[in-house]
PDB file of C-alpha atoms in Angstrom:
ATOM      1  CA  TYR A  56     133.252 104.539  65.593  1.00 69.00           C
ATOM      2  CA  LYS A  57     132.762 103.781  69.299  1.00 74.00           C
ATOM      3  CA  ASP A  58     128.973 103.789  68.890  1.00 80.00           C
ATOM      4  CA  GLN A  59     129.210 101.452  65.895  1.00 82.00           C
ATOM      5  CA  THR A  60     131.416  99.026  67.829  1.00 86.00           C
ATOM      6  CA  GLN A  61     129.039  99.081  70.785  1.00 88.00           C
ATOM      7  CA  ALA A  62     126.028  98.518  68.521  1.00 89.00           C
ATOM      8  CA  LEU A  63     127.770  95.579  66.821  1.00 90.00           C
ATOM      9  CA  THR A  64     128.658  94.027  70.190  1.00 91.00           C
ATOM     10  CA  GLN A  65     125.062  94.345  71.368  1.00 92.00           C
ATOM     11  CA  ALA A  66     123.760  92.843  68.121  1.00 92.00           C
ATOM     12  CA  ILE A  67     126.090  89.846  68.486  1.00 92.00           C
ATOM     13  CA  ALA A  68     125.013  89.374  72.112  1.00 90.00           C
ATOM     14  CA  ALA A  69     121.320  89.569  71.168  1.00 90.00           C
ATOM     15  CA  LEU A  70     121.822  87.019  68.381  1.00 93.00           C
ATOM     16  CA  SER A  71     123.650  84.679  70.759  1.00 92.00           C
ATOM     17  CA  ILE A  72     120.806  84.943  73.294  1.00 90.00           C
ATOM     18  CA  ARG A  73     118.183  84.198  70.633  1.00 92.00           C
ATOM     19  CA  GLN A  74     120.142  81.163  69.421  1.00 94.00           C
ATOM     20  CA  LYS A  75     120.513  79.746  72.948  1.00 93.00           C
ATOM     21  CA  ILE A  76     116.830  80.354  73.717  1.00 93.00           C
ATOM     22  CA  LYS A  77     115.841  78.447  70.583  1.00 93.00           C
ATOM     23  CA  LYS A  78     118.401  75.658  71.064  1.00 94.00           C
ATOM     24  CA  PHE A  79     117.503  74.886  74.684  1.00 95.00           C
ATOM     25  CA  ASN A  80     113.766  75.700  74.418  1.00 95.00           C
ATOM     26  CA  LEU A  81     113.938  78.572  76.886  1.00 95.00           C
ATOM     27  CA  ILE A  82     111.844  81.686  77.413  1.00 93.00           C
ATOM     28  CA  LEU A  83     112.918  85.226  78.237  1.00 91.00           C
ATOM     29  CA  ARG A  84     110.414  87.305  80.206  1.00 90.00           C
ATOM     30  CA  VAL A  85     110.359  90.574  82.107  1.00 88.00           C
ATOM     31  CA  THR A  86     109.788  89.686  85.760  1.00 90.00           C
ATOM     32  CA  ASP A  87     106.879  90.929  87.814  1.00 84.00           C
ATOM     33  CA  LYS A  88     107.897  93.888  90.043  1.00 78.00           C
ATOM     34  CA  SER A  89     111.606  92.987  90.086  1.00 73.00           C
ATOM     35  CA  HIS A  90     112.590  95.071  87.022  1.00 79.00           C
ATOM     36  CA  ASN A  91     114.857  92.398  85.573  1.00 88.00           C
ATOM     37  CA  PHE A  92     114.643  89.393  83.269  1.00 90.00           C
ATOM     38  CA  TYR A  93     113.778  85.760  83.836  1.00 92.00           C
ATOM     39  CA  ILE A  94     115.232  82.952  81.734  1.00 92.00           C
ATOM     40  CA  GLY A  95     113.789  79.501  82.224  1.00 93.00           C
ATOM     41  CA  SER A  96     112.415  76.373  80.621  1.00 95.00           C
ATOM     42  CA  ALA A  97     109.548  77.083  78.234  1.00 95.00           C
ATOM     43  CA  ILE A  98     107.983  73.737  79.191  1.00 96.00           C
ATOM     44  CA  GLU A  99     108.076  74.523  82.923  1.00 96.00           C
ATOM     45  CA  PHE A 100     106.674  78.001  82.315  1.00 96.00           C
ATOM     46  CA  GLU A 101     103.796  76.524  80.322  1.00 96.00           C
ATOM     47  CA  LYS A 102     103.100  74.124  83.208  1.00 96.00           C
ATOM     48  CA  LYS A 103     102.842  77.094  85.586  1.00 95.00           C
ATOM     49  CA  ILE A 104     100.367  78.763  83.220  1.00 95.00           C
ATOM     50  CA  GLN A 105      98.241  75.615  83.023  1.00 95.00           C
ATOM     51  CA  THR A 106      98.311  75.362  86.827  1.00 93.00           C
ATOM     52  CA  PHE A 107      97.027  78.931  87.020  1.00 92.00           C
ATOM     53  CA  PHE A 108      94.183  78.119  84.603  1.00 92.00           C
ATOM     54  CA  GLN A 109      93.218  75.051  86.647  1.00 91.00           C
ATOM     55  CA  ASP A 110      93.373  76.868  90.001  1.00 89.00           C
ATOM     56  CA  THR A 111      91.326  79.895  88.936  1.00 88.00           C
ATOM     57  CA  ASN A 112      89.040  78.532  86.216  1.00 87.00           C
ATOM     58  CA  ALA A 113      88.694  82.191  85.221  1.00 85.00           C
ATOM     59  CA  PHE A 114      89.621  82.012  81.538  1.00 88.00           C
ATOM     60  CA  VAL A 115      88.669  79.984  78.482  1.00 87.00           C
ATOM     61  CA  VAL A 116      90.564  79.537  75.243  1.00 88.00           C
ATOM     62  CA  LEU A 117      88.794  81.289  72.376  1.00 91.00           C
ATOM     63  CA  LYS A 118      88.020  79.094  69.388  1.00 92.00           C
ATOM     64  CA  GLU A 119      87.506  82.094  67.120  1.00 94.00           C
ATOM     65  CA  ASN A 120      88.314  85.797  67.109  1.00 96.00           C
ATOM     66  CA  PRO A 121      85.382  87.730  68.678  1.00 96.00           C
ATOM     67  CA  PHE A 122      86.861  91.175  67.998  1.00 97.00           C
ATOM     68  CA  ASP A 123      84.452  92.290  65.263  1.00 96.00           C
ATOM     69  CA  GLU A 124      81.443  91.200  67.312  1.00 97.00           C
ATOM     70  CA  ILE A 125      82.671  93.023  70.434  1.00 97.00           C
ATOM     71  CA  LEU A 126      83.457  96.205  68.519  1.00 97.00           C
ATOM     72  CA  THR A 127      80.040  96.191  66.837  1.00 97.00           C
ATOM     73  CA  LYS A 128      78.181  95.600  70.118  1.00 98.00           C
ATOM     74  CA  VAL A 129      80.035  98.425  71.893  1.00 98.00           C
ATOM     75  CA  ILE A 130      79.337 100.895  69.087  1.00 98.00           C
ATOM     76  CA  GLN A 131      75.678  99.872  68.870  1.00 98.00           C
ATOM     77  CA  LEU A 132      75.237 100.145  72.642  1.00 98.00           C
ATOM     78  CA  LEU A 133      76.702 103.650  72.823  1.00 98.00           C
ATOM     79  CA  ASN A 134      74.633 104.790  69.842  1.00 97.00           C
ATOM     80  CA  ARG A 135      71.489 103.330  71.426  1.00 98.00           C
ATOM     81  CA  LEU A 136      72.137 105.012  74.792  1.00 98.00           C
ATOM     82  CA  SER A 137      72.866 108.309  73.065  1.00 97.00           C
ATOM     83  CA  GLY A 138      69.760 107.992  70.879  1.00 97.00           C
ATOM     84  CA  LYS A 139      67.586 107.454  73.962  1.00 97.00           C
ATOM     85  CA  LYS A 140      69.215 110.477  75.664  1.00 97.00           C
ATOM     86  CA  LEU A 141      70.505 108.233  78.468  1.00 97.00           C
ATOM     87  CA  ILE A 142      73.993 109.639  77.895  1.00 97.00           C
ATOM     88  CA  LEU A 143      75.044 112.931  76.364  1.00 97.00           C
ATOM     89  CA  GLN A 144      76.545 113.170  72.896  1.00 96.00           C
ATOM     90  CA  TRP A 145      79.973 114.197  74.202  1.00 97.00           C
ATOM     91  CA  GLN A 146      79.940 111.263  76.617  1.00 97.00           C
ATOM     92  CA  SER A 147      79.147 108.860  73.795  1.00 97.00           C
ATOM     93  CA  LYS A 148      81.933 110.347  71.692  1.00 97.00           C
ATOM     94  CA  LYS A 149      84.427 110.056  74.543  1.00 97.00           C
ATOM     95  CA  MET A 150      83.592 106.389  75.141  1.00 98.00           C
ATOM     96  CA  MET A 151      83.358 105.427  71.468  1.00 98.00           C
ATOM     97  CA  PRO A 152      86.148 103.021  70.388  1.00 97.00           C
ATOM     98  CA  ASN A 153      88.444 103.928  67.521  1.00 95.00           C
ATOM     99  CA  ARG A 154      87.460 101.671  64.631  1.00 92.00           C
ATOM    100  CA  THR A 155      90.932 101.689  63.065  1.00 93.00           C
ATOM    101  CA  LYS A 156      93.081 101.491  66.211  1.00 95.00           C
ATOM    102  CA  SER A 157      91.073  99.115  68.394  1.00 97.00           C
ATOM    103  CA  VAL A 158      92.540  95.642  68.952  1.00 96.00           C
ATOM    104  CA  LEU A 159      91.461  92.491  70.748  1.00 96.00           C
ATOM    105  CA  ALA A 160      92.469  92.344  74.418  1.00 95.00           C
ATOM    106  CA  HIS A 161      94.858  89.508  75.187  1.00 94.00           C
ATOM    107  CA  LEU A 162      96.358  87.668  78.132  1.00 93.00           C
ATOM    108  CA  TYR A 163     100.003  86.966  78.898  1.00 94.00           C
ATOM    109  CA  PHE A 164     102.012  86.007  81.970  1.00 94.00           C
ATOM    110  CA  ASN A 165     105.028  87.359  83.832  1.00 93.00           C
ATOM    111  CA  PRO A 166     107.002  85.279  86.346  1.00 94.00           C
ATOM    112  CA  LYS A 167     106.810  86.386  89.983  1.00 91.00           C
ATOM    113  CA  THR A 168     110.433  85.794  90.963  1.00 90.00           C
ATOM    114  CA  HIS A 169     109.845  87.437  94.354  1.00 87.00           C
ATOM    115  CA  LYS A 170     107.453  84.603  95.288  1.00 87.00           C
ATOM    116  CA  ILE A 171     108.353  81.093  96.425  1.00 88.00           C
ATOM    117  CA  GLY A 172     108.181  78.664  93.525  1.00 91.00           C
ATOM    118  CA  ILE A 173     108.108  81.506  90.968  1.00 92.00           C
ATOM    119  CA  PRO A 174     104.401  81.415  90.105  1.00 91.00           C
ATOM    120  CA  VAL A 175     103.017  83.463  87.216  1.00 93.00           C
ATOM    121  CA  ARG A 176     101.041  86.687  87.257  1.00 91.00           C
ATOM    122  CA  PRO A 177      98.360  87.123  84.588  1.00 91.00           C
ATOM    123  CA  ILE A 178      98.522  90.399  82.678  1.00 91.00           C
ATOM    124  CA  GLU A 179      95.350  91.358  80.848  1.00 91.00           C
ATOM    125  CA  ASN A 180      96.400  93.749  78.102  1.00 93.00           C
ATOM    126  CA  THR A 181      93.278  95.790  77.364  1.00 93.00           C
ATOM    127  CA  ILE A 182      95.053  98.831  75.923  1.00 92.00           C
ATOM    128  CA  GLY A 183      93.282  99.533  72.673  1.00 94.00           C
ATOM    129  CA  ALA A 184      90.385  97.168  73.409  1.00 97.00           C
ATOM    130  CA  PRO A 185      86.915  98.324  72.259  1.00 98.00           C
ATOM    131  CA  THR A 186      85.767  98.757  75.876  1.00 97.00           C
ATOM    132  CA  THR A 187      88.830 100.646  77.150  1.00 97.00           C
ATOM    133  CA  ASN A 188      87.412 104.134  76.548  1.00 97.00           C
ATOM    134  CA  ILE A 189      84.296 103.194  78.524  1.00 97.00           C
ATOM    135  CA  SER A 190      86.462 101.923  81.371  1.00 95.00           C
ATOM    136  CA  ASP A 191      88.605 105.076  81.376  1.00 96.00           C
ATOM    137  CA  PHE A 192      85.555 107.349  81.357  1.00 97.00           C
ATOM    138  CA  LEU A 193      83.878 105.517  84.243  1.00 95.00           C
ATOM    139  CA  ASP A 194      87.133 105.600  86.187  1.00 95.00           C
ATOM    140  CA  GLU A 195      87.260 109.402  85.822  1.00 96.00           C
ATOM    141  CA  ILE A 196      83.756 109.638  87.295  1.00 94.00           C
ATOM    142  CA  ILE A 197      83.882 107.002  90.028  1.00 94.00           C
ATOM    143  CA  ARG A 198      87.456 107.284  91.324  1.00 93.00           C
ATOM    144  CA  PRO A 199      87.041 110.763  92.908  1.00 94.00           C
ATOM    145  CA  ILE A 200      83.946 109.469  94.738  1.00 93.00           C
ATOM    146  CA  PHE A 201      85.825 106.403  95.953  1.00 91.00           C
ATOM    147  CA  ASP A 202      88.834 108.439  97.066  1.00 89.00           C
ATOM    148  CA  SER A 203      86.657 110.897  99.009  1.00 90.00           C
ATOM    149  CA  LYS A 204      84.846 108.104 100.864  1.00 90.00           C
ATOM    150  CA  CYS A 205      87.648 105.605 101.323  1.00 88.00           C
ATOM    151  CA  GLY A 206      90.760 107.775 101.419  1.00 82.00           C
ATOM    152  CA  SER A 207      91.027 107.603 105.218  1.00 80.00           C
ATOM    153  CA  THR A 208      91.109 103.798 105.176  1.00 83.00           C
ATOM    154  CA  SER A 209      93.237 103.297 102.058  1.00 84.00           C
ATOM    155  CA  ILE A 210      97.021 102.965 101.912  1.00 86.00           C
ATOM    156  CA  ILE A 211      98.359 103.328  98.392  1.00 85.00           C
ATOM    157  CA  ASP A 212     102.112 103.678  98.940  1.00 87.00           C
ATOM    158  CA  GLY A 213     104.860 104.075 101.530  1.00 88.00           C
ATOM    159  CA  ALA A 214     104.190 107.782 102.021  1.00 91.00           C
ATOM    160  CA  SER A 215     100.513 107.241 102.821  1.00 89.00           C
ATOM    161  CA  LEU A 216     101.461 104.430 105.215  1.00 89.00           C
ATOM    162  CA  LEU A 217     103.781 106.729 107.166  1.00 91.00           C
ATOM    163  CA  LYS A 218     101.120 109.449 107.208  1.00 90.00           C
ATOM    164  CA  GLU A 219      98.466 107.138 108.637  1.00 89.00           C
ATOM    165  CA  LEU A 220     100.953 105.616 111.094  1.00 90.00           C
ATOM    166  CA  TYR A 221     101.786 109.104 112.370  1.00 92.00           C
ATOM    167  CA  LYS A 222      98.074 109.776 112.968  1.00 91.00           C
ATOM    168  CA  TYR A 223      97.793 106.435 114.744  1.00 90.00           C
ATOM    169  CA  ILE A 224     100.705 107.313 117.034  1.00 93.00           C
ATOM    170  CA  LYS A 225      99.315 110.793 117.811  1.00 93.00           C
ATOM    171  CA  LYS A 226      96.055 109.212 118.971  1.00 93.00           C
ATOM    172  CA  GLY A 227      98.050 107.174 121.483  1.00 92.00           C
ATOM    173  CA  LEU A 228      97.040 103.886 119.913  1.00 91.00           C
ATOM    174  CA  PHE A 229     100.542 102.686 119.079  1.00 90.00           C
ATOM    175  CA  LYS A 230     101.672 100.239 121.794  1.00 91.00           C
ATOM    176  CA  VAL A 231     104.578  97.902 122.405  1.00 90.00           C
ATOM    177  CA  SER A 232     102.158  95.079 121.689  1.00 92.00           C
ATOM    178  CA  THR A 233     101.043  96.556 118.336  1.00 90.00           C
ATOM    179  CA  LEU A 234     101.395  94.003 115.561  1.00 90.00           C
ATOM    180  CA  PHE A 235     102.066  94.729 111.886  1.00 87.00           C
ATOM    181  CA  CYS A 236     100.553  92.182 109.534  1.00 86.00           C
ATOM    182  CA  THR A 237     100.634  91.740 105.782  1.00 84.00           C
ATOM    183  CA  PHE A 238      98.541  89.396 103.693  1.00 81.00           C
ATOM    184  CA  ASP A 239      98.384  88.444 100.058  1.00 79.00           C
ATOM    185  CA  ILE A 240      95.073  87.845  98.285  1.00 79.00           C
ATOM    186  CA  ARG A 241      95.754  85.472  95.426  1.00 78.00           C
ATOM    187  CA  ASN A 242      94.094  86.151  92.080  1.00 78.00           C
ATOM    188  CA  LEU A 243      91.594  88.663  93.509  1.00 78.00           C
ATOM    189  CA  TYR A 244      90.789  90.436  90.254  1.00 76.00           C
ATOM    190  CA  THR A 245      90.620  87.266  88.180  1.00 78.00           C
ATOM    191  CA  MET A 246      88.483  85.348  90.691  1.00 78.00           C
ATOM    192  CA  LEU A 247      85.912  88.057  91.524  1.00 80.00           C
ATOM    193  CA  PRO A 248      82.811  87.449  89.344  1.00 82.00           C
ATOM    194  CA  GLN A 249      81.834  90.419  87.173  1.00 83.00           C
ATOM    195  CA  GLU A 250      78.208  90.376  88.327  1.00 88.00           C
ATOM    196  CA  GLU A 251      79.296  90.409  91.966  1.00 89.00           C
ATOM    197  CA  ALA A 252      81.703  93.268  91.269  1.00 87.00           C
ATOM    198  CA  LEU A 253      78.858  95.270  89.693  1.00 90.00           C
ATOM    199  CA  ASP A 254      76.608  94.568  92.691  1.00 93.00           C
ATOM    200  CA  ILE A 255      79.342  95.815  95.033  1.00 91.00           C
ATOM    201  CA  LEU A 256      79.811  98.958  92.942  1.00 90.00           C
ATOM    202  CA  ILE A 257      76.060  99.689  92.901  1.00 92.00           C
ATOM    203  CA  GLU A 258      75.851  99.216  96.667  1.00 93.00           C
ATOM    204  CA  PHE A 259      78.811 101.555  97.170  1.00 90.00           C
ATOM    205  CA  LEU A 260      77.344 104.286  94.951  1.00 90.00           C
ATOM    206  CA  GLN A 261      73.963 104.069  96.683  1.00 88.00           C
TER     207      GLN A 261
END
């Protein structure tokens, strides 16, 4: 009985929220990094999205669904590489997209409530995209190489920061005048051209 009452209360609350969102033209979004929810004007949120598009010029609105074309090209490419013995059969199979489960990648935005002005963060949802298996496979191959070469200069979390800071102190480099600086690179992944990223990767691997 208690569970039923609680479920009914939650259902009423959810219905009330939906009605208010519709009545006042609001949006409800999960916030970026803050692990809570953002409620705001749908019109203002759309303005923030359009500002992002104008500032980055990194995306275009699709006039038609390119999913079938992308899926076909990926499958044909993997079959061609496998046929020419440029990749092994098991590699081709591992990278091959699932014809029935693949979906078109899409873009959505989460509000960054921890930033002044509450800008938006673009989220590129590529889970299930035709190219995702290729990306995952290449990551398995390249990431260990990157970690082995760049691990000493990379800080991935608080624990690694403390570890590197301890080494820095042991070398006698930590002074009263030592400065700690942070910086934020805006839209790095959306602004970096794909061709340039590939050139950087090739240079790194060589």
